[in-house]
Short mmCIF file of C-alpha atoms in Angstrom, two decimals:
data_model
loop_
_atom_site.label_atom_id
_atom_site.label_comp_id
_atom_site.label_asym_id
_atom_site.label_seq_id
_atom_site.Cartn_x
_atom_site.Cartn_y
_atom_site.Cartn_z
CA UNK A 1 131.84 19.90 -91.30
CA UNK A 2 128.84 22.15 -91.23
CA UNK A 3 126.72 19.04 -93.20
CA UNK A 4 127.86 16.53 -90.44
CA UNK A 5 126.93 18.96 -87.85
CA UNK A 6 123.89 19.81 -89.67
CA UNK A 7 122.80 15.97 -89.33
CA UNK A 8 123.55 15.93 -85.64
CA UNK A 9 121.33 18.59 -84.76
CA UNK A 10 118.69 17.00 -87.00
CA UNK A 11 119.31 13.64 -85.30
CA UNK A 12 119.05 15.33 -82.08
CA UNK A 13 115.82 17.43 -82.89
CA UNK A 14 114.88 14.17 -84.23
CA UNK A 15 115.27 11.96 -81.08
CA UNK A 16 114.13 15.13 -78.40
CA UNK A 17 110.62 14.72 -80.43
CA UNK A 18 110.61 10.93 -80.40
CA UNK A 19 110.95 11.19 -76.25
CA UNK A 20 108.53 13.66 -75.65
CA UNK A 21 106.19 11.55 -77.46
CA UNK A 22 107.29 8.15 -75.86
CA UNK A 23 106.63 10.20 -72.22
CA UNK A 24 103.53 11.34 -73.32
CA UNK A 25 102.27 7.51 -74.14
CA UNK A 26 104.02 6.14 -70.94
CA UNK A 27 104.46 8.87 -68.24
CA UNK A 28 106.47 6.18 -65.91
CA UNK A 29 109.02 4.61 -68.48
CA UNK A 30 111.45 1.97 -67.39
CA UNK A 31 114.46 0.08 -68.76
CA UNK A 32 112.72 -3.08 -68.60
CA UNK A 33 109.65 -2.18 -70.21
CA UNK A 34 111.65 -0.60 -73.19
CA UNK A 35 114.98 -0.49 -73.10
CA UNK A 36 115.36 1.27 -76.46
CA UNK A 37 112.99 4.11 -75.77
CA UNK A 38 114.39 4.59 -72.01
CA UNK A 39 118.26 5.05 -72.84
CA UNK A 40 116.68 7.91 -75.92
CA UNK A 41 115.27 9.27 -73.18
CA UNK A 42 118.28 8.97 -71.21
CA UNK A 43 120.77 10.39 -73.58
CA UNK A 44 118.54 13.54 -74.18
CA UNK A 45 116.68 14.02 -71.06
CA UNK A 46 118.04 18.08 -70.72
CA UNK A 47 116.27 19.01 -73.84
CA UNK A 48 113.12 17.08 -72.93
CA UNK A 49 113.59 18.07 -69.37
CA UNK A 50 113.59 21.44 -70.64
CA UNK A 51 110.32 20.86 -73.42
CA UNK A 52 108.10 19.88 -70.93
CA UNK A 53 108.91 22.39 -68.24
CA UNK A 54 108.23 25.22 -70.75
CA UNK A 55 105.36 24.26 -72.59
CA UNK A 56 103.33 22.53 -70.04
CA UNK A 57 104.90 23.06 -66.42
CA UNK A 58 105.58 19.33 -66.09
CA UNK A 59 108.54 18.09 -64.49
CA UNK A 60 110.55 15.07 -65.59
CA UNK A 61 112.51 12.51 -63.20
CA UNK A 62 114.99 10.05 -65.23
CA UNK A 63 116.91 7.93 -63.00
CA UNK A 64 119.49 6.14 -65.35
CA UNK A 65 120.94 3.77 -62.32
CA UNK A 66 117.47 2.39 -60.93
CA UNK A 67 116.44 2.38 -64.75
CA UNK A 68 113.04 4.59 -65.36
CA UNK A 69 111.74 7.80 -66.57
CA UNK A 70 108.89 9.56 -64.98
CA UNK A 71 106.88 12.35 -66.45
CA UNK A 72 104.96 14.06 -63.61
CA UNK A 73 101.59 15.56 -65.34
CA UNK A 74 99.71 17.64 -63.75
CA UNK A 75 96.10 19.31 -64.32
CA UNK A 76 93.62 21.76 -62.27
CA UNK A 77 90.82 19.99 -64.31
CA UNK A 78 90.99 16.57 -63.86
CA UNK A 79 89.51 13.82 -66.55
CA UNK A 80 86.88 11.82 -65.31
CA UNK A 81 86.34 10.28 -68.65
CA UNK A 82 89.67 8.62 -68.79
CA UNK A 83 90.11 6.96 -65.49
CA UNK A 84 92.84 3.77 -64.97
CA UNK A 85 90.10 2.14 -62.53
CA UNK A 86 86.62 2.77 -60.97
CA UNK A 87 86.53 3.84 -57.30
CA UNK A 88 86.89 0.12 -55.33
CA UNK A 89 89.89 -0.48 -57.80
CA UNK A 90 91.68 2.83 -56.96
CA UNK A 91 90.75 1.61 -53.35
CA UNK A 92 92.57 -1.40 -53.66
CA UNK A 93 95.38 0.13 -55.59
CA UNK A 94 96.44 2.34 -52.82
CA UNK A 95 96.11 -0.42 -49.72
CA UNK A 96 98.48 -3.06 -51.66
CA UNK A 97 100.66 -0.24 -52.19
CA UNK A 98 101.07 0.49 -48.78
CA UNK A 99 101.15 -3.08 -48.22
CA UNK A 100 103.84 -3.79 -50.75
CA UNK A 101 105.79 -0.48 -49.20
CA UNK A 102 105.92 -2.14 -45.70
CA UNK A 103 107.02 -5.47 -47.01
CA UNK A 104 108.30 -5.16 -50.62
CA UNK A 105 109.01 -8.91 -51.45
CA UNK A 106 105.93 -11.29 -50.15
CA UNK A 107 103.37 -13.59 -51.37
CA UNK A 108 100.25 -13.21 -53.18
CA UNK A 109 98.39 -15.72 -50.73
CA UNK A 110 99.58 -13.02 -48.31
CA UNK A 111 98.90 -10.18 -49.71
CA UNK A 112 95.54 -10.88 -50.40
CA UNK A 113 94.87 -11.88 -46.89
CA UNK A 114 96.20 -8.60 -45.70
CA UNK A 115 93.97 -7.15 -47.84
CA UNK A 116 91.11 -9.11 -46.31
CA UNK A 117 91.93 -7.64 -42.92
CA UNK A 118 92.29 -4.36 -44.28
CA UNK A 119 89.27 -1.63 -43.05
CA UNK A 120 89.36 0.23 -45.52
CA UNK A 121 87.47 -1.81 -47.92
CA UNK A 122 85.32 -5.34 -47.80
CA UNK A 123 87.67 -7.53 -49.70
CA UNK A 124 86.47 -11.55 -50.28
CA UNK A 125 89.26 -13.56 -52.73
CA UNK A 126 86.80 -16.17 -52.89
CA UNK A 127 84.37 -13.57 -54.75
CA UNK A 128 84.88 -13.49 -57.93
CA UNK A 129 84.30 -9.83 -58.91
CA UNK A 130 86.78 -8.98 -55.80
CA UNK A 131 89.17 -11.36 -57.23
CA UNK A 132 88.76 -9.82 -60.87
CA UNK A 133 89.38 -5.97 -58.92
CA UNK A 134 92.74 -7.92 -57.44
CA UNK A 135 93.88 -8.87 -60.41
CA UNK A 136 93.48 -5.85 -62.52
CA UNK A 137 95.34 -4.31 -59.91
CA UNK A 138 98.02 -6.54 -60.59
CA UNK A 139 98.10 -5.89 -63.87
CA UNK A 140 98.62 -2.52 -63.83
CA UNK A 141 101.49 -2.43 -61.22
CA UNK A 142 102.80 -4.88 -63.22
CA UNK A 143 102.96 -2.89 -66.77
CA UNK A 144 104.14 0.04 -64.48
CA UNK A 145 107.25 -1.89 -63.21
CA UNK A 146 106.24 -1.18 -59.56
CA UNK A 147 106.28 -5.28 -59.13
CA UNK A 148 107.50 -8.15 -60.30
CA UNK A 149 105.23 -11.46 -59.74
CA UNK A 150 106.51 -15.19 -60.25
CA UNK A 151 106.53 -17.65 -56.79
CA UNK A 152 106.41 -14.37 -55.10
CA UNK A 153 105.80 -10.80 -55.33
CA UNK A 154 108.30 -8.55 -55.55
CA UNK A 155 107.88 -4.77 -55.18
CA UNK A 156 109.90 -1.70 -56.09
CA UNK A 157 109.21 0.97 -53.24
CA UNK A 158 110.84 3.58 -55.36
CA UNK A 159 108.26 3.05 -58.63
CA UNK A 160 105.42 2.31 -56.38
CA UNK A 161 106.16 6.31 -54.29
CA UNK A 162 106.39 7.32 -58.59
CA UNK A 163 103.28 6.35 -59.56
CA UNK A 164 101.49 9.47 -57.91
CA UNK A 165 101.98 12.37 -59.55
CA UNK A 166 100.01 15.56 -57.78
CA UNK A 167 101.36 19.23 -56.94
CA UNK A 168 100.91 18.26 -53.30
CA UNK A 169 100.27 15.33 -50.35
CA UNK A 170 97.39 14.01 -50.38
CA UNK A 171 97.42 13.53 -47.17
CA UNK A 172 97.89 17.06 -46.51
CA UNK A 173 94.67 18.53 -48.67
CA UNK A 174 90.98 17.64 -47.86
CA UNK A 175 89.23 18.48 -51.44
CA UNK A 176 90.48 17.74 -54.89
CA UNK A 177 90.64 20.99 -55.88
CA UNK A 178 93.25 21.10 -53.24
CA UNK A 179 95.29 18.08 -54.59
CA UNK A 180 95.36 19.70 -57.90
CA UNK A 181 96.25 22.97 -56.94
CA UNK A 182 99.29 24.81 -58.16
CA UNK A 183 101.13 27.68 -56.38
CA UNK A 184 103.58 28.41 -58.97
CA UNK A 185 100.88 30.88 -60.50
CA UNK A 186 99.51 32.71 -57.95
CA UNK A 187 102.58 35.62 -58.07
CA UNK A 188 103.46 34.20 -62.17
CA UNK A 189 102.87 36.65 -64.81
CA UNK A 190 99.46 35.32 -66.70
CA UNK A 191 101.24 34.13 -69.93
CA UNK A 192 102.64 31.53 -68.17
CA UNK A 193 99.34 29.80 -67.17
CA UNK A 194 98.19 30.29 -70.60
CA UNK A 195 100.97 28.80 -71.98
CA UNK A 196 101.12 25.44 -69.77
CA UNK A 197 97.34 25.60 -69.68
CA UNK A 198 96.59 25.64 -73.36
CA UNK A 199 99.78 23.71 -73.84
CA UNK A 200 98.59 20.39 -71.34
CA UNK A 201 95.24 20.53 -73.55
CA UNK A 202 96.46 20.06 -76.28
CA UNK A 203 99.13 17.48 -76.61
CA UNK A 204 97.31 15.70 -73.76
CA UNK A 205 93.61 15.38 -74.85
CA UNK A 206 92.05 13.73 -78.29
CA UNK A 207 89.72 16.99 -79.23
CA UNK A 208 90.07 20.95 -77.79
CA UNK A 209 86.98 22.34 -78.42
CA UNK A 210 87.07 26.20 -78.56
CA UNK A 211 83.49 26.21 -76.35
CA UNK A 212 85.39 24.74 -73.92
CA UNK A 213 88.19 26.62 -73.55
CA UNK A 214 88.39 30.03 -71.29
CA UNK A 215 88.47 33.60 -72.68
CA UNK A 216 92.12 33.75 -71.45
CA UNK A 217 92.83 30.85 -73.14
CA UNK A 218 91.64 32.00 -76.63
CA UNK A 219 93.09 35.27 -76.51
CA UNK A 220 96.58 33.14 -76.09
CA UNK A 221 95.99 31.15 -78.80
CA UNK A 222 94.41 34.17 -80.62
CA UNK A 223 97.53 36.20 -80.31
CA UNK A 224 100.36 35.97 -82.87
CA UNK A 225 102.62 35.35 -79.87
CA UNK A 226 100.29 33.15 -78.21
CA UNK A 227 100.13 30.74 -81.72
CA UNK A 228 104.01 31.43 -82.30
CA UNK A 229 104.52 29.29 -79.09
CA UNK A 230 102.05 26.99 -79.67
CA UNK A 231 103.17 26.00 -83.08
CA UNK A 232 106.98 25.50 -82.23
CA UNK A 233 106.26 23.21 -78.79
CA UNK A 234 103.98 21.09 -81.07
CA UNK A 235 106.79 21.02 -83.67
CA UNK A 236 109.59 20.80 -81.91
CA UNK A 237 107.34 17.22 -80.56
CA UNK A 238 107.40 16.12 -83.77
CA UNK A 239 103.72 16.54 -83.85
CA UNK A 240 101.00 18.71 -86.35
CA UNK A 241 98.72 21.17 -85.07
CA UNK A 242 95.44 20.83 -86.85
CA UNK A 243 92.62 23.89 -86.10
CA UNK A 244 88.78 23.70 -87.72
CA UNK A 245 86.37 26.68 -86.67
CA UNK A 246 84.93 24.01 -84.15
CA UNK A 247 88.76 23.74 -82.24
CA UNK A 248 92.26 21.96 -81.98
CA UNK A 249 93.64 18.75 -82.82
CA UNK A 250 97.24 17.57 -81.94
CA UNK A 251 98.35 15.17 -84.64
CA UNK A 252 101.23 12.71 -84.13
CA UNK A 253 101.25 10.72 -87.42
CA UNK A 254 103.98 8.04 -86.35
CA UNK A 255 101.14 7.52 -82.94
CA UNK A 256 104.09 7.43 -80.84
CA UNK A 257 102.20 9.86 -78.24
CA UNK A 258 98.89 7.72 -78.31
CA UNK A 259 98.12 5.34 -75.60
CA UNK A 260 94.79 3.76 -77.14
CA UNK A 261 94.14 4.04 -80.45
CA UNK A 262 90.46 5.05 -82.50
CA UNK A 263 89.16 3.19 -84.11
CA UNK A 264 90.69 -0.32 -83.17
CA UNK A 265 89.02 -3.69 -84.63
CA UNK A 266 90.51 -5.52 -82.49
CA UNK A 267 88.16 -4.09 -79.54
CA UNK A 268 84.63 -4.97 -79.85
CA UNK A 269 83.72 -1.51 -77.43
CA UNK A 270 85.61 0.38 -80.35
CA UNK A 271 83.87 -1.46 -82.92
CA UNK A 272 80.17 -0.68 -81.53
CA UNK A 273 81.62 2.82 -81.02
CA UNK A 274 81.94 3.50 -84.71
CA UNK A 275 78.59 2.15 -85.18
CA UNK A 276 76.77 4.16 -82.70
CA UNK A 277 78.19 7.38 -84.35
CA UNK A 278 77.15 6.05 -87.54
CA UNK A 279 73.65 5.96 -85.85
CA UNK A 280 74.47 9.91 -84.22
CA UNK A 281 75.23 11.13 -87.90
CA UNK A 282 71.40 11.07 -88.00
CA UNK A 283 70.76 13.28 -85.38
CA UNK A 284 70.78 12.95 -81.65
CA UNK A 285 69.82 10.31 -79.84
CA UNK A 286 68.47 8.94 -76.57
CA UNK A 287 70.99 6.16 -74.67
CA UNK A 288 68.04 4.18 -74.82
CA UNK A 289 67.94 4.48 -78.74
CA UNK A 290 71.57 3.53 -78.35
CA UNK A 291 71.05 0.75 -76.23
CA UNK A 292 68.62 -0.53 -79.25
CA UNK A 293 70.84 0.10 -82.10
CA UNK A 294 73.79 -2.03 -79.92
CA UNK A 295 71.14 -5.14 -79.29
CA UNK A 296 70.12 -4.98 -82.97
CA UNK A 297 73.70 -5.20 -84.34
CA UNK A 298 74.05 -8.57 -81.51
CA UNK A 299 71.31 -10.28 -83.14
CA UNK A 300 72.59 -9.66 -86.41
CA UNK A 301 75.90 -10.86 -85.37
CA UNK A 302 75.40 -13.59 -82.76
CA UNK A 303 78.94 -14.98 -83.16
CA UNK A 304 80.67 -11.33 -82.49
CA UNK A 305 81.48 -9.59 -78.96
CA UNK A 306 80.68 -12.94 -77.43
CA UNK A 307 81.24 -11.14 -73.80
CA UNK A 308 78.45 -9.30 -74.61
CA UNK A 309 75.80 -11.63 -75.42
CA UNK A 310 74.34 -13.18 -72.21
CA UNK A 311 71.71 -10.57 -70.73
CA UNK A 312 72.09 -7.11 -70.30
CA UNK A 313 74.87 -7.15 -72.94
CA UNK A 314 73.34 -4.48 -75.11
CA UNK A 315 73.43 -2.02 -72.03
CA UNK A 316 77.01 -2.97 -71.74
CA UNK A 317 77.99 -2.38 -75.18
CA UNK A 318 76.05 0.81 -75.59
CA UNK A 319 77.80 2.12 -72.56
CA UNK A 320 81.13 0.76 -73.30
CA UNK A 321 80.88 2.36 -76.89
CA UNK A 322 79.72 5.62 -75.83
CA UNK A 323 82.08 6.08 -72.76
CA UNK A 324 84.78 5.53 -75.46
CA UNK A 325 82.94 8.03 -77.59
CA UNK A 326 83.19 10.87 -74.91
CA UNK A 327 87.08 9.95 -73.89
CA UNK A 328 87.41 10.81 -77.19
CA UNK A 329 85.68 14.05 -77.37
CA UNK A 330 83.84 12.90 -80.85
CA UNK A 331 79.81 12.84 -78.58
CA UNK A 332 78.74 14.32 -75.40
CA UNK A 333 75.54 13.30 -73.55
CA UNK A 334 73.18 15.70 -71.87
CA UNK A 335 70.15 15.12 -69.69
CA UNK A 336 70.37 11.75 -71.36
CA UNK A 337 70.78 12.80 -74.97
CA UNK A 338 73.96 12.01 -76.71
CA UNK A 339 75.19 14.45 -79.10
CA UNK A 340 77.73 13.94 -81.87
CA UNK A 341 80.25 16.45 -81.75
CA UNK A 342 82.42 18.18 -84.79
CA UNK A 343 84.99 15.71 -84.51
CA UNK A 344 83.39 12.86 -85.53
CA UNK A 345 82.94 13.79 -88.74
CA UNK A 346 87.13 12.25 -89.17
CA UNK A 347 85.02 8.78 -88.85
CA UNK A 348 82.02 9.59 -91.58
CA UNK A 349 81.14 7.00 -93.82
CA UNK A 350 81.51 8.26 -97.21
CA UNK A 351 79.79 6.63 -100.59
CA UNK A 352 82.47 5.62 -102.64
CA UNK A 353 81.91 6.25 -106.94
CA UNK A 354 83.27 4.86 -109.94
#
């Protein structure tokens, strides 16, 4: 008896872990996108309920009747370097939201000419790069489960009201330091910000550098009772905590937690990113030097990253490669001079010998 219920609470740690992880990759997670992963979640959503409520201050939503899971994260310093769209895309996103609230089950001949009578934002379907913003759009309600699109669209309010996920109204706050503000600490003893703080860094971003971390933050993580915590919330995810003088890195070694992956050949922006810190190991560089290491590897390749070989490509690619580069905390640019950063020395080329 106490083997077999030695193996259940192993399976259970076991599966807790595997939904945290599956959360932190998709934050909205329905039925129909994976069916598998949402009734793990659904089975043992107290425990992860309870995981990401300690650790990080995050509240989860799982709705087993309409089907999806829904991982509210929240952050008073929000990433600019990962963003879903640029600005005229987020634009768009929230007026065929409200669109698709008023009348959930339509056309897309309609909805794009309610769009086009929409003040909010000059929208042509006949132009192309408007009708490239539309479709991306699409897309991405699409992957969320907020729609459904065949002969017609077909919205579901309650995933399209999920997909925000901020402390307050937006339409009750003027600033964004406003949207991402969080009451819960302002009476809260200061262990608790410490703990979701440093907590939200590091299972939610690539790289924690120590530089850029507060000195309330690295007297938590300092502290034996500070690194105590720390180490069991990581575990307990099923995840590694890895620390160099330089900072922190959150390892999930299944890359169940990871929604893009570095480095990927199968992206030609990750490609050219690997070869622009090959070019950084030297020392750092201009983003015009960049630029010029990206058009010499098109010439030498004229049959690779096609998209990128009509003119102005090499801009593209240098900026698409370095954007990637600073997601991933591995290069940071100042006063246009890109520097490679400690962790980018995971990617080094090494000489191989016999």
């Amino acid at each position: 008896m106490r083997n077999t219920g030695n193996q259940l609470a192993r399976l259970e740690s076991e599966e807790v872990a595997r939904g945290v992880r599956l959360l932190l990759a998709r934050p909205l997670l329905t039925n129909g996108q994976d069916p598998d992963g949402f009734d793990l979640i659904r089975r043992r959503r107290e425990p992860i309920t309870k995981w990401f409520d300690y650790y990080c201050g995050w509240r989860v939503v799982v709705e087993p009747r309409a089907g999806y899971a829904r991982l509210f994260k929240t952050t008073q310093r929000p990433d600019r370097t990962r963003p879903a769209f640029d600005r005229r895309r987020y634009v768009l996103l929230c007026l065929m939201c409200a669109e698709l609230l008023t009348t959930p089950l339509t056309t897309l001949d309609e909805l794009t000419s309610r769009l086009k009578q929409a003040d909010e934002i000059e929208f042509e379907p006949g132009r192309r790069s408007d009708r490239n913003a539309f479709n991306d759009v699409l897309t991405f309600l699409e992957e969320h489960g907020a729609i459904e699109v065949d002969e017609q669209v077909r919205a579901d309010p309650t995933l399209i009201t999920r997909l925000l996920s901020a402390p307050v109204a937006p339409s009750t706050v003027d600033t964004v330091e406003d949207l991402t503000y969080e009451s819960r600490y302002e009476n809260a003893h200061r262990s608790l910000w410490q703990r979701h703080s440093v907590m939200r860094r590091l299972i939610d971003d690539p790289v924690v550098y120590k530089e850029d971390l507060n000195a309330s933050q690295l007297a938590f993580l300092g502290s034996p009772a500070g690194r105590k915590v720390v180490q069991t919330g990581i575990t307990l995810a099923g995840c590694t905590l890895e620390e160099r003088k330089e900072g922190y890195v959150v390892v999930d070694a299944d890359a169940i937690a990871t929604d893009t992956r570095f480095p990927d050949d199968d992206n030609n922006a990750k490609v050219a990113a690997l070869l622009l810190l090959d070019r950084l190991a030297l020392g750092p560089a201009t983003t015009e030097e960049l630029t010029e290491e990206a058009r010499e590897v098109l010439t030498r390749f004229r049959n690779w990253a096609k998209a990128y070989q009509s003119d102005g490509g090499a801009d593209r690619l240098a900026a698409d490669g370095l954007e990637l580069l600073e997601a991933f905390g591995l290069a940071r640019t100042e006063n246009g001079t890109v520097h490679r950063l400690p962790a980018a020395a995971r990617y080094a080329v090494e000489e191989l010998h016999d």
